[in-house]
mmCIF file of C-alpha atoms in Angstrom:
data_model
loop_
_atom_site.group_PDB
_atom_site.id
_atom_site.type_symbol
_atom_site.label_atom_id
_atom_site.label_comp_id
_atom_site.label_asym_id
_atom_site.label_seq_id
_atom_site.Cartn_x
_atom_site.Cartn_y
_atom_site.Cartn_z
ATOM 1 C CA MET A 1 50.318 184.505 34.096
ATOM 2 C CA ALA A 2 50.918 186.467 30.894
ATOM 3 C CA LYS A 3 48.775 189.541 30.230
ATOM 4 C CA GLN A 4 46.750 190.050 27.058
ATOM 5 C CA ALA A 5 46.348 193.261 25.080
ATOM 6 C CA VAL A 6 45.321 194.527 21.673
ATOM 7 C CA VAL A 7 46.885 197.153 19.431
ATOM 8 C CA LYS A 8 44.514 198.790 16.982
ATOM 9 C CA VAL A 9 45.553 199.083 13.344
ATOM 10 C CA SER A 10 44.760 202.223 11.372
ATOM 11 C CA GLU A 11 43.845 202.014 7.667
ATOM 12 C CA GLY A 12 45.170 198.462 7.388
ATOM 13 C CA ARG A 13 48.762 199.463 8.187
ATOM 14 C CA THR A 14 49.695 196.510 10.362
ATOM 15 C CA GLU A 15 53.450 196.922 10.174
ATOM 16 C CA GLU A 16 53.103 200.579 11.181
ATOM 17 C CA ALA A 17 51.071 199.546 14.240
ATOM 18 C CA ILE A 18 53.780 197.073 15.264
ATOM 19 C CA GLN A 19 56.438 199.706 14.636
ATOM 20 C CA GLY A 20 54.535 202.173 16.813
ATOM 21 C CA PHE A 21 54.435 199.701 19.702
ATOM 22 C CA LEU A 22 58.172 199.005 19.381
ATOM 23 C CA ASN A 23 58.819 202.729 19.155
ATOM 24 C CA SER A 24 57.077 203.228 22.493
ATOM 25 C CA LEU A 25 59.329 200.615 24.113
ATOM 26 C CA LEU A 26 62.335 202.704 23.103
ATOM 27 C CA GLU A 27 60.881 206.140 23.793
ATOM 28 C CA LYS A 28 59.678 205.211 27.281
ATOM 29 C CA GLY A 29 62.903 203.480 28.235
ATOM 30 C CA VAL A 30 61.635 199.934 28.596
ATOM 31 C CA VAL A 31 64.636 198.930 26.480
ATOM 32 C CA GLU A 32 67.552 200.925 25.110
ATOM 33 C CA ALA A 33 67.893 199.169 21.762
ATOM 34 C CA ILE A 34 65.911 196.860 19.499
ATOM 35 C CA LEU A 35 67.293 194.146 17.237
ATOM 36 C CA MET A 36 64.987 193.374 14.325
ATOM 37 C CA PRO A 37 64.881 192.869 10.549
ATOM 38 C CA ARG A 38 65.183 195.935 8.354
ATOM 39 C CA ALA A 39 64.743 196.133 4.585
ATOM 40 C CA LEU A 40 67.856 196.530 2.476
ATOM 41 C CA PRO A 41 68.135 199.791 0.515
ATOM 42 C CA SER A 42 67.719 197.729 -2.666
ATOM 43 C CA GLY A 43 64.367 196.445 -1.402
ATOM 44 C CA ASP A 44 65.164 192.837 -2.280
ATOM 45 C CA GLY A 45 65.981 191.494 1.174
ATOM 46 C CA PHE A 46 66.208 192.036 4.911
ATOM 47 C CA VAL A 47 68.963 191.993 7.508
ATOM 48 C CA GLN A 48 68.930 191.966 11.302
ATOM 49 C CA THR A 49 69.720 195.486 12.537
ATOM 50 C CA LEU A 50 70.435 196.850 16.012
ATOM 51 C CA ILE A 51 68.645 200.202 16.459
ATOM 52 C CA ARG A 52 68.817 202.643 19.386
ATOM 53 C CA ASP A 53 67.102 205.749 18.004
ATOM 54 C CA PRO A 54 63.277 205.438 17.781
ATOM 55 C CA GLN A 55 63.363 207.731 14.749
ATOM 56 C CA LYS A 56 65.447 205.161 12.868
ATOM 57 C CA LEU A 57 62.829 202.416 12.889
ATOM 58 C CA ASP A 58 61.713 203.298 9.363
ATOM 59 C CA GLY A 59 62.081 200.298 7.072
ATOM 60 C CA VAL A 60 61.888 197.691 9.820
ATOM 61 C CA CYS A 61 59.770 194.610 9.167
ATOM 62 C CA ALA A 62 58.770 192.431 12.109
ATOM 63 C CA LEU A 63 57.227 189.924 9.691
ATOM 64 C CA SER A 64 60.360 189.653 7.568
ATOM 65 C CA PRO A 65 59.723 186.957 4.917
ATOM 66 C CA THR A 66 63.374 185.836 4.813
ATOM 67 C CA MET A 67 65.852 184.489 7.323
ATOM 68 C CA PRO A 68 69.362 185.194 6.007
ATOM 69 C CA VAL A 69 70.888 184.310 9.385
ATOM 70 C CA GLN A 70 69.712 182.334 12.412
ATOM 71 C CA SER A 71 69.344 185.196 14.864
ATOM 72 C CA ALA A 72 70.158 182.977 17.838
ATOM 73 C CA ARG A 73 73.752 183.392 16.663
ATOM 74 C CA VAL A 74 73.308 187.154 16.683
ATOM 75 C CA ALA A 75 71.868 186.966 20.195
ATOM 76 C CA SER A 76 74.903 184.956 21.278
ATOM 77 C CA ASN A 77 77.302 187.517 19.825
ATOM 78 C CA LEU A 78 75.347 190.338 21.447
ATOM 79 C CA THR A 79 75.017 188.936 24.955
ATOM 80 C CA ALA A 80 78.005 186.665 25.499
ATOM 81 C CA ARG A 81 80.229 189.440 26.851
ATOM 82 C CA ASN A 82 79.347 192.569 28.825
ATOM 83 C CA LEU A 83 75.895 193.576 27.605
ATOM 84 C CA GLY A 84 75.060 196.164 30.257
ATOM 85 C CA LYS A 85 71.997 197.757 28.665
ATOM 86 C CA LYS A 86 68.520 196.361 28.082
ATOM 87 C CA VAL A 87 67.953 195.175 24.513
ATOM 88 C CA ALA A 88 64.848 193.665 22.920
ATOM 89 C CA GLY A 89 65.050 191.406 19.896
ATOM 90 C CA VAL A 90 62.269 190.566 17.432
ATOM 91 C CA PHE A 91 62.640 186.891 16.580
ATOM 92 C CA LYS A 92 60.824 184.107 14.786
ATOM 93 C CA PRO A 93 59.669 181.104 16.842
ATOM 94 C CA CYS A 94 62.530 178.850 15.694
ATOM 95 C CA GLU A 95 65.046 181.557 16.557
ATOM 96 C CA ILE A 96 63.624 181.859 20.069
ATOM 97 C CA ARG A 97 63.741 178.099 20.530
ATOM 98 C CA ALA A 98 67.393 178.136 19.460
ATOM 99 C CA ILE A 99 68.097 180.979 21.892
ATOM 100 C CA VAL A 100 66.510 178.951 24.709
ATOM 101 C CA GLU A 101 68.761 176.006 23.849
ATOM 102 C CA LEU A 102 71.853 178.217 23.753
ATOM 103 C CA THR A 103 71.078 179.623 27.203
ATOM 104 C CA LYS A 104 71.384 176.084 28.535
ATOM 105 C CA PHE A 105 74.887 175.843 27.081
ATOM 106 C CA LEU A 106 75.841 179.300 28.411
ATOM 107 C CA GLN A 107 76.060 180.752 24.905
ATOM 108 C CA VAL A 108 73.280 183.331 25.395
ATOM 109 C CA LYS A 109 72.632 185.424 28.503
ATOM 110 C CA LEU A 110 69.091 186.664 29.000
ATOM 111 C CA GLU A 111 69.676 189.086 31.895
ATOM 112 C CA ASN A 112 69.437 192.129 29.611
ATOM 113 C CA LEU A 113 67.928 190.528 26.521
ATOM 114 C CA TYR A 114 64.153 190.576 26.113
ATOM 115 C CA LEU A 115 62.580 188.260 23.552
ATOM 116 C CA ILE A 116 59.836 189.576 21.282
ATOM 117 C CA GLY A 117 58.331 186.724 19.290
ATOM 118 C CA ILE A 118 56.043 187.010 16.307
ATOM 119 C CA ASP A 119 53.721 184.408 14.798
ATOM 120 C CA CYS A 120 55.385 182.998 11.697
ATOM 121 C CA PRO A 121 53.611 182.034 8.458
ATOM 122 C CA GLY A 122 56.939 180.807 7.021
ATOM 123 C CA THR A 123 59.896 182.306 5.195
ATOM 124 C CA PHE A 124 61.356 182.189 1.692
ATOM 125 C CA GLU A 125 64.876 181.496 0.561
ATOM 126 C CA VAL A 126 66.844 184.725 0.250
ATOM 127 C CA PHE A 127 67.369 184.325 -3.498
ATOM 128 C CA ASP A 128 63.677 183.515 -4.041
ATOM 129 C CA TYR A 129 62.566 186.666 -2.257
ATOM 130 C CA SER A 130 65.018 188.715 -4.282
ATOM 131 C CA LYS A 131 63.339 187.442 -7.470
ATOM 132 C CA MET A 132 59.905 188.094 -5.982
ATOM 133 C CA ALA A 133 60.870 191.692 -5.219
ATOM 134 C CA GLN A 134 62.152 192.193 -8.757
ATOM 135 C CA GLU A 135 58.851 190.851 -10.091
ATOM 136 C CA GLY A 136 56.818 193.186 -7.879
ATOM 137 C CA LYS A 137 55.576 190.343 -5.650
ATOM 138 C CA GLY A 138 57.445 191.340 -2.493
ATOM 139 C CA ASP A 139 57.383 194.164 0.049
ATOM 140 C CA GLN A 140 53.959 195.383 1.260
ATOM 141 C CA LYS A 141 52.062 193.328 -1.309
ATOM 142 C CA LEU A 142 53.511 190.098 0.056
ATOM 143 C CA THR A 143 53.056 191.210 3.674
ATOM 144 C CA LYS A 144 49.352 191.854 3.117
ATOM 145 C CA GLU A 145 48.910 188.449 1.473
ATOM 146 C CA LEU A 146 50.676 186.702 4.350
ATOM 147 C CA LEU A 147 48.660 188.556 6.993
ATOM 148 C CA LYS A 148 45.395 187.810 5.223
ATOM 149 C CA GLY A 149 46.243 184.121 5.160
ATOM 150 C CA MET A 150 47.165 184.141 8.842
ATOM 151 C CA GLU A 151 43.648 185.234 9.773
ATOM 152 C CA THR A 152 42.251 181.859 8.685
ATOM 153 C CA GLY A 153 45.387 179.723 8.593
ATOM 154 C CA GLU A 154 45.081 179.227 4.844
ATOM 155 C CA GLY A 155 48.017 181.297 3.702
ATOM 156 C CA ALA A 156 49.677 180.449 0.403
ATOM 157 C CA SER A 157 52.882 181.640 -1.217
ATOM 158 C CA PRO A 158 52.858 183.678 -4.454
ATOM 159 C CA SER A 159 52.516 181.708 -7.680
ATOM 160 C CA GLY A 160 55.815 180.116 -8.678
ATOM 161 C CA TYR A 161 57.320 180.268 -5.191
ATOM 162 C CA ALA A 162 57.209 178.161 -2.045
ATOM 163 C CA PHE A 163 58.083 178.600 1.600
ATOM 164 C CA ARG A 164 61.372 177.072 2.699
ATOM 165 C CA SER A 165 60.976 173.317 3.183
ATOM 166 C CA ALA A 166 61.779 173.640 6.898
ATOM 167 C CA CYS A 167 58.946 176.164 7.314
ATOM 168 C CA GLN A 168 56.454 173.910 5.558
ATOM 169 C CA MET A 169 56.985 171.238 8.220
ATOM 170 C CA CYS A 170 57.517 173.479 11.266
ATOM 171 C CA GLU A 171 54.995 172.549 13.944
ATOM 172 C CA TYR A 172 55.902 175.526 16.149
ATOM 173 C CA PRO A 173 54.473 178.584 14.335
ATOM 174 C CA VAL A 174 53.723 180.429 17.609
ATOM 175 C CA PRO A 175 56.511 181.672 19.905
ATOM 176 C CA GLN A 176 56.953 181.692 23.663
ATOM 177 C CA ALA A 177 58.562 184.991 24.615
ATOM 178 C CA ASP A 178 58.566 188.019 26.911
ATOM 179 C CA ILE A 179 56.345 189.718 24.329
ATOM 180 C CA VAL A 180 54.341 187.820 21.701
ATOM 181 C CA LEU A 181 52.936 189.577 18.640
ATOM 182 C CA LYS A 182 49.825 187.546 17.781
ATOM 183 C CA LEU A 183 48.733 187.431 14.157
ATOM 184 C CA PHE A 184 47.116 184.025 13.623
ATOM 185 C CA GLY A 185 43.357 184.289 14.024
ATOM 186 C CA TYR A 186 43.294 188.095 14.014
ATOM 187 C CA LYS A 187 41.886 190.512 11.459
ATOM 188 C CA THR A 188 45.263 192.165 11.270
ATOM 189 C CA ASP A 189 44.039 195.026 9.115
ATOM 190 C CA GLN A 190 42.065 196.059 12.219
ATOM 191 C CA GLU A 191 44.017 194.835 15.233
ATOM 192 C CA ILE A 192 46.800 192.561 16.457
ATOM 193 C CA GLY A 193 47.043 190.717 19.732
ATOM 194 C CA ILE A 194 49.937 191.191 22.142
ATOM 195 C CA GLU A 195 50.883 188.972 25.062
ATOM 196 C CA ILE A 196 53.172 190.360 27.766
ATOM 197 C CA GLY A 197 55.122 188.025 30.040
ATOM 198 C CA GLU A 198 56.040 188.476 33.677
ATOM 199 C CA ARG A 199 59.393 190.183 33.053
ATOM 200 C CA LEU A 200 57.792 193.240 31.455
ATOM 201 C CA GLU A 201 54.082 193.262 32.324
ATOM 202 C CA LYS A 202 54.380 195.650 35.290
ATOM 203 C CA GLU A 203 56.671 198.179 33.591
ATOM 204 C CA ILE A 204 54.628 198.283 30.392
ATOM 205 C CA GLU A 205 51.457 198.908 32.353
ATOM 206 C CA GLU A 206 53.025 201.553 34.624
ATOM 207 C CA LYS A 207 54.398 203.426 31.610
ATOM 208 C CA GLU A 208 50.943 203.290 29.978
ATOM 209 C CA ILE A 209 52.159 201.603 26.824
ATOM 210 C CA LEU A 210 49.307 199.067 26.848
ATOM 211 C CA SER A 211 46.065 198.431 28.704
ATOM 212 C CA TYR A 212 45.542 194.777 29.516
ATOM 213 C CA SER A 213 42.421 192.735 28.835
ATOM 214 C CA GLU A 214 41.553 189.107 29.546
ATOM 215 C CA LYS A 215 40.738 187.905 26.073
ATOM 216 C CA GLU A 216 42.314 187.057 22.758
ATOM 217 C CA SER A 217 40.785 186.427 19.354
ATOM 218 C CA ALA A 218 38.093 183.763 19.616
ATOM 219 C CA SER A 219 39.329 182.024 16.475
ATOM 220 C CA ARG A 220 43.041 182.038 17.333
ATOM 221 C CA SER A 221 43.171 178.601 18.960
ATOM 222 C CA ASN A 222 41.419 176.911 16.041
ATOM 223 C CA VAL A 223 43.553 178.682 13.441
ATOM 224 C CA VAL A 224 46.823 177.805 15.195
ATOM 225 C CA GLY A 225 45.655 174.197 15.557
ATOM 226 C CA LYS A 226 44.861 174.062 11.854
ATOM 227 C CA VAL A 227 48.299 175.393 10.884
ATOM 228 C CA ILE A 228 50.062 172.939 13.193
ATOM 229 C CA ALA A 229 48.038 170.002 11.842
ATOM 230 C CA GLU A 230 48.879 170.851 8.225
ATOM 231 C CA ARG A 231 52.563 171.277 8.965
ATOM 232 C CA THR A 232 52.706 168.084 11.013
ATOM 233 C CA LYS A 233 51.184 166.210 8.095
ATOM 234 C CA LYS A 234 53.842 167.670 5.789
ATOM 235 C CA ARG A 235 56.574 166.782 8.306
ATOM 236 C CA ASP A 236 55.458 163.159 8.469
ATOM 237 C CA ALA A 237 55.408 162.948 4.661
ATOM 238 C CA VAL A 238 58.950 164.338 4.458
ATOM 239 C CA PHE A 239 60.165 161.876 7.090
ATOM 240 C CA GLN A 240 58.562 158.982 5.219
ATOM 241 C CA GLU A 241 60.081 160.081 1.918
ATOM 242 C CA PHE A 242 63.527 160.432 3.475
ATOM 243 C CA LYS A 243 63.219 157.014 5.106
ATOM 244 C CA GLY A 244 62.429 155.538 1.708
ATOM 245 C CA MET A 245 65.509 157.141 0.147
ATOM 246 C CA VAL A 246 67.946 156.388 2.966
ATOM 247 C CA LYS A 247 67.455 152.799 4.122
ATOM 248 C CA ASP A 248 71.001 151.881 5.122
ATOM 249 C CA LEU A 249 74.550 153.221 5.357
ATOM 250 C CA ARG A 250 75.219 152.681 1.639
ATOM 251 C CA SER A 251 72.125 154.599 0.524
ATOM 252 C CA PHE A 252 72.943 157.314 3.058
ATOM 253 C CA LEU A 253 76.412 157.683 1.547
ATOM 254 C CA ASP A 254 74.985 157.730 -1.971
ATOM 255 C CA ARG A 255 72.404 160.372 -1.056
ATOM 256 C CA PHE A 256 75.053 162.612 0.460
ATOM 257 C CA SER A 257 77.762 161.845 -2.117
ATOM 258 C CA ALA A 258 77.623 165.420 -3.413
ATOM 259 C CA CYS A 259 78.729 166.777 -0.022
ATOM 260 C CA ILE A 260 81.919 168.817 -0.477
ATOM 261 C CA ARG A 261 82.499 169.219 3.272
ATOM 262 C CA CYS A 262 82.328 172.984 2.971
ATOM 263 C CA HIS A 263 80.984 173.198 6.548
ATOM 264 C CA ASN A 264 78.298 175.684 5.486
ATOM 265 C CA CYS A 265 75.606 173.713 7.312
ATOM 266 C CA MET A 266 77.713 173.769 10.473
ATOM 267 C CA VAL A 267 78.336 177.511 10.228
ATOM 268 C CA ALA A 268 74.629 178.257 9.658
ATOM 269 C CA CYS A 269 73.444 176.003 12.480
ATOM 270 C CA PRO A 270 72.725 177.926 15.702
ATOM 271 C CA ILE A 271 73.378 174.852 17.845
ATOM 272 C CA CYS A 272 76.906 174.280 16.468
ATOM 273 C CA TYR A 273 78.531 176.817 18.765
ATOM 274 C CA CYS A 274 81.909 175.212 19.568
ATOM 275 C CA LYS A 275 84.800 177.659 19.348
ATOM 276 C CA GLU A 276 87.112 174.793 18.385
ATOM 277 C CA CYS A 277 85.762 172.115 16.057
ATOM 278 C CA VAL A 278 87.418 168.765 15.423
ATOM 279 C CA PHE A 279 86.696 169.114 11.704
ATOM 280 C CA ARG A 280 88.915 172.176 11.604
ATOM 281 C CA THR A 281 91.914 170.508 13.213
ATOM 282 C CA ALA A 282 94.779 168.348 12.023
ATOM 283 C CA VAL A 283 92.699 165.253 12.768
ATOM 284 C CA PHE A 284 91.130 165.601 9.326
ATOM 285 C CA GLU A 285 94.188 166.925 7.516
ATOM 286 C CA HIS A 286 95.627 163.721 6.027
ATOM 287 C CA ASP A 287 98.958 163.144 4.310
ATOM 288 C CA GLY A 288 98.843 162.624 0.569
ATOM 289 C CA ASP A 289 100.223 159.082 0.888
ATOM 290 C CA GLN A 290 97.403 158.233 3.276
ATOM 291 C CA PHE A 291 94.859 158.918 0.539
ATOM 292 C CA LEU A 292 96.818 156.579 -1.761
ATOM 293 C CA ARG A 293 96.850 153.808 0.830
ATOM 294 C CA TRP A 294 93.098 154.125 1.268
ATOM 295 C CA ALA A 295 92.642 154.042 -2.493
ATOM 296 C CA ASP A 296 94.723 150.844 -2.743
ATOM 297 C CA ARG A 297 92.782 149.167 0.033
ATOM 298 C CA LYS A 298 89.331 150.103 -1.245
ATOM 299 C CA ASP A 299 89.891 150.118 -5.020
ATOM 300 C CA GLY A 300 89.245 153.862 -5.047
ATOM 301 C CA ILE A 301 87.894 156.389 -2.547
ATOM 302 C CA ARG A 302 85.478 159.275 -2.811
ATOM 303 C CA MET A 303 87.013 162.714 -2.661
ATOM 304 C CA PRO A 304 86.795 164.759 -0.566
ATOM 305 C CA THR A 305 86.932 162.171 2.187
ATOM 306 C CA ASP A 306 85.236 162.105 5.573
ATOM 307 C CA THR A 307 81.923 163.504 4.351
ATOM 308 C CA LEU A 308 79.883 160.735 5.956
ATOM 309 C CA ILE A 309 81.629 160.962 9.305
ATOM 310 C CA PHE A 310 81.253 164.747 9.236
ATOM 311 C CA HIS A 311 77.454 164.508 9.196
ATOM 312 C CA LEU A 312 77.315 161.607 11.647
ATOM 313 C CA ILE A 313 79.556 163.250 14.243
ATOM 314 C CA ARG A 314 77.825 166.613 13.909
ATOM 315 C CA MET A 315 74.479 164.887 14.289
ATOM 316 C CA SER A 316 75.575 163.004 17.404
ATOM 317 C CA HIS A 317 76.680 166.291 18.969
ATOM 318 C CA MET A 318 73.589 168.412 18.449
ATOM 319 C CA VAL A 319 70.613 166.375 17.222
ATOM 320 C CA THR A 320 68.852 166.415 20.609
ATOM 321 C CA SER A 321 68.851 170.228 20.451
ATOM 322 C CA CYS A 322 67.959 170.585 16.746
ATOM 323 C CA ILE A 323 65.067 173.049 16.557
ATOM 324 C CA GLY A 324 64.395 172.477 12.850
ATOM 325 C CA CYS A 325 65.073 175.958 11.486
ATOM 326 C CA GLY A 326 66.423 174.458 8.244
ATOM 327 C CA LEU A 327 69.223 177.000 7.768
ATOM 328 C CA CYS A 328 71.495 174.014 7.068
ATOM 329 C CA ASP A 329 69.424 173.296 3.953
ATOM 330 C CA SER A 330 69.539 176.930 2.883
ATOM 331 C CA ALA A 331 73.326 177.050 3.308
ATOM 332 C CA CYS A 332 74.107 173.869 1.338
ATOM 333 C CA PRO A 333 75.481 174.699 -2.132
ATOM 334 C CA ASN A 334 74.461 171.271 -3.473
ATOM 335 C CA ARG A 335 70.938 171.323 -1.994
ATOM 336 C CA LEU A 336 71.399 168.179 0.079
ATOM 337 C CA PRO A 337 68.504 167.225 2.415
ATOM 338 C CA VAL A 338 70.455 168.073 5.557
ATOM 339 C CA ALA A 339 67.406 169.332 7.450
ATOM 340 C CA ALA A 340 65.394 166.211 6.599
ATOM 341 C CA LEU A 341 68.238 164.103 7.993
ATOM 342 C CA PHE A 342 68.572 166.026 11.240
ATOM 343 C CA ARG A 343 64.847 166.455 11.784
ATOM 344 C CA SER A 344 63.928 162.822 11.087
ATOM 345 C CA VAL A 345 66.692 161.446 13.306
ATOM 346 C CA GLY A 346 66.192 164.220 15.851
ATOM 347 C CA ALA A 347 62.491 163.444 16.211
ATOM 348 C CA LYS A 348 63.271 159.869 17.258
ATOM 349 C CA ILE A 349 66.094 160.812 19.630
ATOM 350 C CA GLN A 350 64.138 163.649 21.221
ATOM 351 C CA LYS A 351 61.153 161.346 21.723
ATOM 352 C CA MET A 352 63.422 158.741 23.294
ATOM 353 C CA PHE A 353 64.585 161.246 25.912
ATOM 354 C CA GLU A 354 61.151 162.916 26.197
ATOM 355 C CA TYR A 355 62.841 166.180 25.347
ATOM 356 C CA VAL A 356 61.551 169.122 23.306
ATOM 357 C CA PRO A 357 64.342 171.556 22.402
ATOM 358 C CA GLY A 358 63.537 175.196 23.057
ATOM 359 C CA ARG A 359 60.478 174.449 25.177
ATOM 360 C CA ASP A 360 61.720 175.525 28.592
ATOM 361 C CA GLN A 361 64.919 177.170 29.819
ATOM 362 C CA LYS A 362 64.830 174.965 32.911
ATOM 363 C CA GLU A 363 64.622 171.720 30.962
ATOM 364 C CA VAL A 364 68.059 170.066 31.039
ATOM 365 C CA PRO A 365 69.258 168.833 27.603
ATOM 366 C CA PRO A 366 70.039 165.099 27.347
ATOM 367 C CA VAL A 367 73.708 165.755 26.525
ATOM 368 C CA ALA A 368 74.118 167.576 29.843
ATOM 369 C CA THR A 369 72.635 164.925 32.133
ATOM 370 C CA PHE A 370 72.501 161.178 32.648
ATOM 371 C CA ARG A 371 69.838 158.859 34.020
ATOM 372 C CA GLU A 372 70.720 155.255 34.702
ATOM 373 C CA ASP A 373 67.554 153.922 33.078
ATOM 374 C CA GLU A 374 67.306 156.406 30.198
ATOM 375 C CA LEU A 375 67.968 153.863 27.434
ATOM 376 C CA LYS A 376 66.401 150.774 28.999
ATOM 377 C CA LEU A 377 63.029 151.392 27.380
ATOM 378 C CA GLU A 378 64.580 151.573 23.898
ATOM 379 C CA SER A 379 66.726 148.521 24.497
ATOM 380 C CA GLY A 380 63.760 146.463 25.648
ATOM 381 C CA ALA A 381 65.015 146.078 29.208
ATOM 382 C CA LEU A 382 61.871 147.743 30.549
#
């Protein structure tokens, strides 16, 4: 069973308290490097940074309000080949769920990677945060507002801005990790909760980094439940709206007619990990005369072609493992509702297979197994 602890916060400096805890992990040799968001020199954004020297943790932000990259991809790059030293990574809940999925497909190795999860109030689009910073609404001011809202579960974004749509309907605001930084339900200007899993609990106690207790904030459960309920309500509304817009194949094609097949959504998606992709082969490189024949047969064709099949094939490959991070939406230059598509379809498929992506490393994904009766219930045979 995971151990509970509390880190006291001095003079309301919550980020400094978190930084101090992470510093101790490096100084006392629990890990030899930490991967976490650090502020850009310009102050208008954040980027994942791998740090080995405890003295270089200045500028890090565990509660980074942006997600310029899905860090499950970074974890894959870091661990796929010959990671011989212990590294901890500070990740958002959706990033950890993606990492769990990628371990099942042998794209992430956890032997020397320790997951530090942090409660997530939501993130902003990169360009929105840049504007917020320029207007003096970012940095520590925003962090304090977010933390204050997390105490009661009533957090709101600054006037004129909104959390990313995927965050507004994310029903997994709390991570499962080797170390969990608990913010929901805590007076974070005074203390933060920390949960230590089995992989590290003994070493952290022996090295006197934390003293364990048996309790967490009394209000945490209610606050987390409130946040989940509000986001679930938003999710259901988005699904209903999308269902109203996309009723059949024709309306689906019309809704996604602005797709330019740039593949940005595929590149941003942590679950699209294939080294060779059919959409980047000669299969979809057609002769010029072929386009003319299609045009003759159909009285005109949309260009570029194959946009519909691109989304349908990609969806069939990874929708059971979609963890709803919404980076596909953020990456789309034409602001298509890619996340709404994958989440709404994914919810039905995942329910059909009784599968929750990112829940458990031991849970076998539907694409990797087969049960003879798995579709009988849906078909009406049972």
